[in-house]
PDB file of C-alpha atoms in Angstrom:
ATOM      1  CA  UNK N  24      95.222 128.066  43.437  1.00  0.00           C
ATOM      2  CA  UNK N  25      93.197 131.196  41.884  1.00  0.00           C
ATOM      3  CA  UNK N  26      96.230 132.847  41.441  1.00  0.00           C
ATOM      4  CA  UNK N  27      97.629 129.293  39.440  1.00  0.00           C
ATOM      5  CA  UNK N  28      94.391 129.159  37.777  1.00  0.00           C
ATOM      6  CA  UNK N  29      94.047 132.154  36.128  1.00  0.00           C
ATOM      7  CA  UNK N  30      97.888 131.985  35.044  1.00  0.00           C
ATOM      8  CA  UNK N  31      97.087 128.904  33.775  1.00  0.00           C
ATOM      9  CA  UNK N  32      93.630 130.177  31.914  1.00  0.00           C
ATOM     10  CA  UNK N  33      95.821 133.232  30.500  1.00  0.00           C
ATOM     11  CA  UNK N  34      98.851 131.086  29.626  1.00  0.00           C
ATOM     12  CA  UNK N  35      96.259 129.091  27.616  1.00  0.00           C
ATOM     13  CA  UNK N  36      94.221 131.658  25.964  1.00  0.00           C
ATOM     14  CA  UNK N  37      97.877 133.245  24.746  1.00  0.00           C
ATOM     15  CA  UNK N  38      98.854 130.372  23.427  1.00  0.00           C
ATOM     16  CA  UNK N  39      95.372 129.454  21.355  1.00  0.00           C
ATOM     17  CA  UNK N  40      95.470 133.370  20.421  1.00  0.00           C
ATOM     18  CA  UNK N  41      99.611 132.547  19.194  1.00  0.00           C
ATOM     19  CA  UNK N  42      98.161 129.424  17.321  1.00  0.00           C
ATOM     20  CA  UNK N  43      95.192 130.944  15.766  1.00  0.00           C
ATOM     21  CA  UNK N  44      96.997 133.801  14.147  1.00  0.00           C
ATOM     22  CA  UNK N  45      99.963 131.138  13.007  1.00  0.00           C
ATOM     23  CA  UNK N  46      97.345 129.337  11.641  1.00  0.00           C
ATOM     24  CA  UNK N  47      96.304 132.260   9.273  1.00  0.00           C
ATOM     25  CA  UNK N  48      99.495 133.012   8.369  1.00  0.00           C
ATOM     26  CA  UNK N  49     100.497 129.318   7.126  1.00  0.00           C
ATOM     27  CA  UNK N  50      97.101 129.367   5.235  1.00  0.00           C
ATOM     28  CA  UNK N  51      97.455 132.399   3.480  1.00  0.00           C
ATOM     29  CA  UNK N  52     101.271 131.038   2.318  1.00  0.00           C
ATOM     30  CA  UNK N  53      99.236 128.117   1.439  1.00  0.00           C
ATOM     31  CA  UNK N  54      96.937 129.706  -0.751  1.00  0.00           C
ATOM     32  CA  UNK N  55      99.906 131.899  -2.072  1.00  0.00           C
ATOM     33  CA  UNK N  56     101.102 129.028  -3.850  1.00  0.00           C
ATOM     34  CA  UNK N  57      98.090 128.059  -6.238  1.00  0.00           C
ATOM     35  CA  UNK N  58      97.994 131.237  -8.822  1.00  0.00           C
ATOM     36  CA  UNK N  59      94.936 132.199 -10.338  1.00  0.00           C
ATOM     37  CA  UNK N  60      93.806 133.657 -13.627  1.00  0.00           C
ATOM     38  CA  UNK N  61      96.376 132.071 -16.864  1.00  0.00           C
ATOM     39  CA  UNK N  62      99.192 130.686 -14.178  1.00  0.00           C
ATOM     40  CA  UNK N  63      96.155 128.868 -12.400  1.00  0.00           C
ATOM     41  CA  UNK N  64      95.132 126.995 -15.561  1.00  0.00           C
ATOM     42  CA  UNK N  65      98.659 125.935 -16.530  1.00  0.00           C
ATOM     43  CA  UNK N  66      99.212 124.797 -13.341  1.00  0.00           C
ATOM     44  CA  UNK N  67      96.564 122.608 -13.435  1.00  0.00           C
ATOM     45  CA  UNK N  68      97.101 121.692 -17.040  1.00  0.00           C
ATOM     46  CA  UNK N  69     100.905 120.647 -16.088  1.00  0.00           C
ATOM     47  CA  UNK N  70      99.401 119.061 -12.794  1.00  0.00           C
ATOM     48  CA  UNK N  71     101.146 121.516 -10.613  1.00  0.00           C
ATOM     49  CA  UNK N  72      98.358 122.604  -8.677  1.00  0.00           C
ATOM     50  CA  UNK N  73      97.353 118.815  -7.291  1.00  0.00           C
ATOM     51  CA  UNK N  74     100.478 118.698  -6.213  1.00  0.00           C
ATOM     52  CA  UNK N  75     100.690 121.843  -4.890  1.00  0.00           C
ATOM     53  CA  UNK N  76      97.319 120.756  -2.770  1.00  0.00           C
ATOM     54  CA  UNK N  77      98.437 117.605  -1.599  1.00  0.00           C
ATOM     55  CA  UNK N  78     101.291 119.345   0.143  1.00  0.00           C
ATOM     56  CA  UNK N  79      99.313 122.168   1.134  1.00  0.00           C
ATOM     57  CA  UNK N  80      96.529 119.051   2.861  1.00  0.00           C
ATOM     58  CA  UNK N  81      99.963 117.352   4.199  1.00  0.00           C
ATOM     59  CA  UNK N  82     101.247 120.950   5.691  1.00  0.00           C
ATOM     60  CA  UNK N  83      97.719 121.506   7.313  1.00  0.00           C
ATOM     61  CA  UNK N  84      97.839 118.618   8.547  1.00  0.00           C
ATOM     62  CA  UNK N  85     101.129 118.637  10.040  1.00  0.00           C
ATOM     63  CA  UNK N  86      99.897 122.139  11.223  1.00  0.00           C
ATOM     64  CA  UNK N  87      97.160 120.691  13.531  1.00  0.00           C
ATOM     65  CA  UNK N  88      98.790 117.978  14.668  1.00  0.00           C
ATOM     66  CA  UNK N  89     101.759 120.150  16.091  1.00  0.00           C
ATOM     67  CA  UNK N  90      99.376 122.956  17.372  1.00  0.00           C
ATOM     68  CA  UNK N  91      97.903 120.007  19.447  1.00  0.00           C
ATOM     69  CA  UNK N  92     100.822 118.771  20.814  1.00  0.00           C
ATOM     70  CA  UNK N  93     101.677 122.252  22.013  1.00  0.00           C
ATOM     71  CA  UNK N  94      98.486 122.504  23.893  1.00  0.00           C
ATOM     72  CA  UNK N  95      99.121 118.932  25.514  1.00  0.00           C
ATOM     73  CA  UNK N  96     102.233 120.329  26.157  1.00  0.00           C
ATOM     74  CA  UNK N  97     100.994 122.630  28.117  1.00  0.00           C
ATOM     75  CA  UNK N  98      98.302 121.028  29.891  1.00  0.00           C
ATOM     76  CA  UNK N  99     100.336 118.632  31.102  1.00  0.00           C
ATOM     77  CA  UNK N 100     102.337 121.277  32.520  1.00  0.00           C
ATOM     78  CA  UNK N 101     100.372 122.866  34.433  1.00  0.00           C
ATOM     79  CA  UNK N 102      98.640 119.278  35.412  1.00  0.00           C
ATOM     80  CA  UNK N 103     101.816 118.968  36.932  1.00  0.00           C
ATOM     81  CA  UNK N 104     102.359 122.365  38.268  1.00  0.00           C
ATOM     82  CA  UNK N 105      98.910 121.600  40.106  1.00  0.00           C
ATOM     83  CA  UNK N 106      99.406 118.158  41.607  1.00  0.00           C
ATOM     84  CA  UNK N 107     102.508 119.698  42.916  1.00  0.00           C
ATOM     85  CA  UNK N 108     100.543 122.529  44.635  1.00  0.00           C
ATOM     86  CA  UNK N 109      97.778 120.038  45.474  1.00  0.00           C
ATOM     87  CA  UNK N 110     100.762 117.701  47.302  1.00  0.00           C
ATOM     88  CA  UNK N 111     101.980 120.747  49.472  1.00  0.00           C
ATOM     89  CA  UNK N 112      98.705 121.347  50.573  1.00  0.00           C
ATOM     90  CA  UNK N 113      97.819 117.964  51.457  1.00  0.00           C
ATOM     91  CA  UNK N 114     101.204 118.212  53.267  1.00  0.00           C
ATOM     92  CA  UNK N 115      99.926 121.631  55.091  1.00  0.00           C
ATOM     93  CA  UNK N 116      96.450 120.016  56.088  1.00  0.00           C
ATOM     94  CA  UNK N 117      98.669 116.665  57.416  1.00  0.00           C
ATOM     95  CA  UNK N 118     101.017 118.506  59.119  1.00  0.00           C
ATOM     96  CA  UNK N 119      98.032 120.812  60.948  1.00  0.00           C
ATOM     97  CA  UNK N 120      95.965 117.907  61.792  1.00  0.00           C
ATOM     98  CA  UNK N 121      98.936 116.460  63.423  1.00  0.00           C
ATOM     99  CA  UNK N 122      99.520 119.351  65.353  1.00  0.00           C
ATOM    100  CA  UNK N 123      95.657 120.279  66.458  1.00  0.00           C
ATOM    101  CA  UNK N 124      95.852 116.441  67.302  1.00  0.00           C
ATOM    102  CA  UNK N 125      98.687 117.086  69.717  1.00  0.00           C
ATOM    103  CA  UNK N 126      97.100 119.917  71.163  1.00  0.00           C
ATOM    104  CA  UNK N 127      94.499 118.157  71.650  1.00  0.00           C
ATOM    105  CA  UNK N 128      95.855 114.654  73.836  1.00  0.00           C
ATOM    106  CA  UNK N 129      97.496 117.786  75.991  1.00  0.00           C
ATOM    107  CA  UNK N 130      94.448 119.717  76.495  1.00  0.00           C
ATOM    108  CA  UNK N 131      92.751 116.347  77.159  1.00  0.00           C
ATOM    109  CA  UNK N 132      95.707 115.300  79.693  1.00  0.00           C
ATOM    110  CA  UNK N 133      95.141 118.785  81.689  1.00  0.00           C
ATOM    111  CA  UNK N 134      91.324 118.227  81.245  1.00  0.00           C
ATOM    112  CA  UNK N 135      91.363 114.831  82.520  1.00  0.00           C
ATOM    113  CA  UNK N 136      93.237 115.691  85.767  1.00  0.00           C
ATOM    114  CA  UNK N 137      91.109 115.082  88.626  1.00  0.00           C
ATOM    115  CA  UNK N 138      90.841 118.377  90.074  1.00  0.00           C
ATOM    116  CA  UNK N 139      91.228 117.133  93.404  1.00  0.00           C
ATOM    117  CA  UNK N 140      94.553 115.784  93.103  1.00  0.00           C
ATOM    118  CA  UNK N 141      95.238 119.550  91.130  1.00  0.00           C
ATOM    119  CA  UNK N 142      94.735 120.969  94.274  1.00  0.00           C
ATOM    120  CA  UNK N 143      96.363 118.258  95.722  1.00  0.00           C
ATOM    121  CA  UNK N 144      99.767 119.202  94.133  1.00  0.00           C
ATOM    122  CA  UNK N 145      99.294 122.964  94.190  1.00  0.00           C
ATOM    123  CA  UNK N 146      98.566 122.754  98.050  1.00  0.00           C
ATOM    124  CA  UNK N 147     101.683 120.318  98.445  1.00  0.00           C
ATOM    125  CA  UNK N 148     104.110 122.679  96.085  1.00  0.00           C
ATOM    126  CA  UNK N 149     102.529 125.692  98.387  1.00  0.00           C
ATOM    127  CA  UNK N 150     103.847 124.002 101.729  1.00  0.00           C
ATOM    128  CA  UNK N 151     107.166 122.685 100.630  1.00  0.00           C
ATOM    129  CA  UNK N 152     107.607 127.012  99.395  1.00  0.00           C
ATOM    130  CA  UNK N 153     106.423 127.809 102.989  1.00  0.00           C
ATOM    131  CA  UNK N 154     108.620 125.165 104.250  1.00  0.00           C
ATOM    132  CA  UNK N 155     111.572 126.940 103.039  1.00  0.00           C
ATOM    133  CA  UNK N 156     110.682 130.173 103.840  1.00  0.00           C
ATOM    134  CA  UNK N 157     110.470 129.354 107.485  1.00  0.00           C
ATOM    135  CA  UNK N 158     113.878 126.978 107.355  1.00  0.00           C
ATOM    136  CA  UNK N 159     115.820 130.519 105.306  1.00  0.00           C
ATOM    137  CA  UNK N 160     113.814 132.664 108.348  1.00  0.00           C
ATOM    138  CA  UNK N 161     114.825 130.852 111.137  1.00  0.00           C
ATOM    139  CA  UNK N 162     118.364 131.077 109.790  1.00  0.00           C
ATOM    140  CA  UNK N 163     118.086 134.547 108.930  1.00  0.00           C
ATOM    141  CA  UNK N 164     117.154 135.100 112.547  1.00  0.00           C
ATOM    142  CA  UNK N 165     119.661 132.326 113.966  1.00  0.00           C
ATOM    143  CA  UNK N 166     122.637 134.772 112.357  1.00  0.00           C
ATOM    144  CA  UNK N 167     120.952 138.349 113.548  1.00  0.00           C
ATOM    145  CA  UNK N 168     120.578 136.894 116.903  1.00  0.00           C
ATOM    146  CA  UNK N 169     124.313 135.940 117.200  1.00  0.00           C
ATOM    147  CA  UNK N 170     125.736 139.558 115.568  1.00  0.00           C
ATOM    148  CA  UNK N 171     123.310 140.635 118.322  1.00  0.00           C
ATOM    149  CA  UNK N 172     125.073 138.526 120.848  1.00  0.00           C
ATOM    150  CA  UNK N 173     128.224 139.691 120.283  1.00  0.00           C
ATOM    151  CA  UNK N 174     127.505 142.876 120.377  1.00  0.00           C
ATOM    152  CA  UNK N 175     126.573 142.711 123.548  1.00  0.00           C
ATOM    153  CA  UNK N 176     129.516 141.070 124.390  1.00  0.00           C
ATOM    154  CA  UNK N 177     132.110 143.737 123.975  1.00  0.00           C
TER     155      UNK N 177
END
C-alpha cells in the first residue's frame, strides 16, 4: 500500500506538472493572437479583437474541462487499483482467519482430550507393540530350536 501510495502521488504530480506546462503554452498562444500597438487598435476597430477574445475564452474553458477530465480519469484509475489491492488484502485476511480457526480447532481437540484417555491409548499401543515383539521372539526362538535339533540329529 505504501509503494502504491508513492506511485499514485508521483503520477498525480507528473500530471499536474504536465498540465501546468501545457496551460502556460496555451495561454501564451492565446495571448499572442491579440495584437498590440497599431495592429491591436486595428483589431479592436474591425471587431476582430472581440471575436478572438471570445475564442480564447472558449478555448481556456475547454482546456480547463479537459484537464479536469484527465485528473478525474487518473483518480478513478488509481481508486480502481486501490480497490483491487484492498480486495486482495481482504481475501488474504479471510484465508488467514480460516487457517487460524482450523488450527485452533485441531489444537482444541487435542487439548480437550482427557489425559487418562491419552495415557490409556498410548499404553494400549505400547502393549500391542510388545505383544508383537513377543510373538516374533517366540517364532525366532522356535526356528533356532528347530535348527539346533536338526544339528543334533545328524
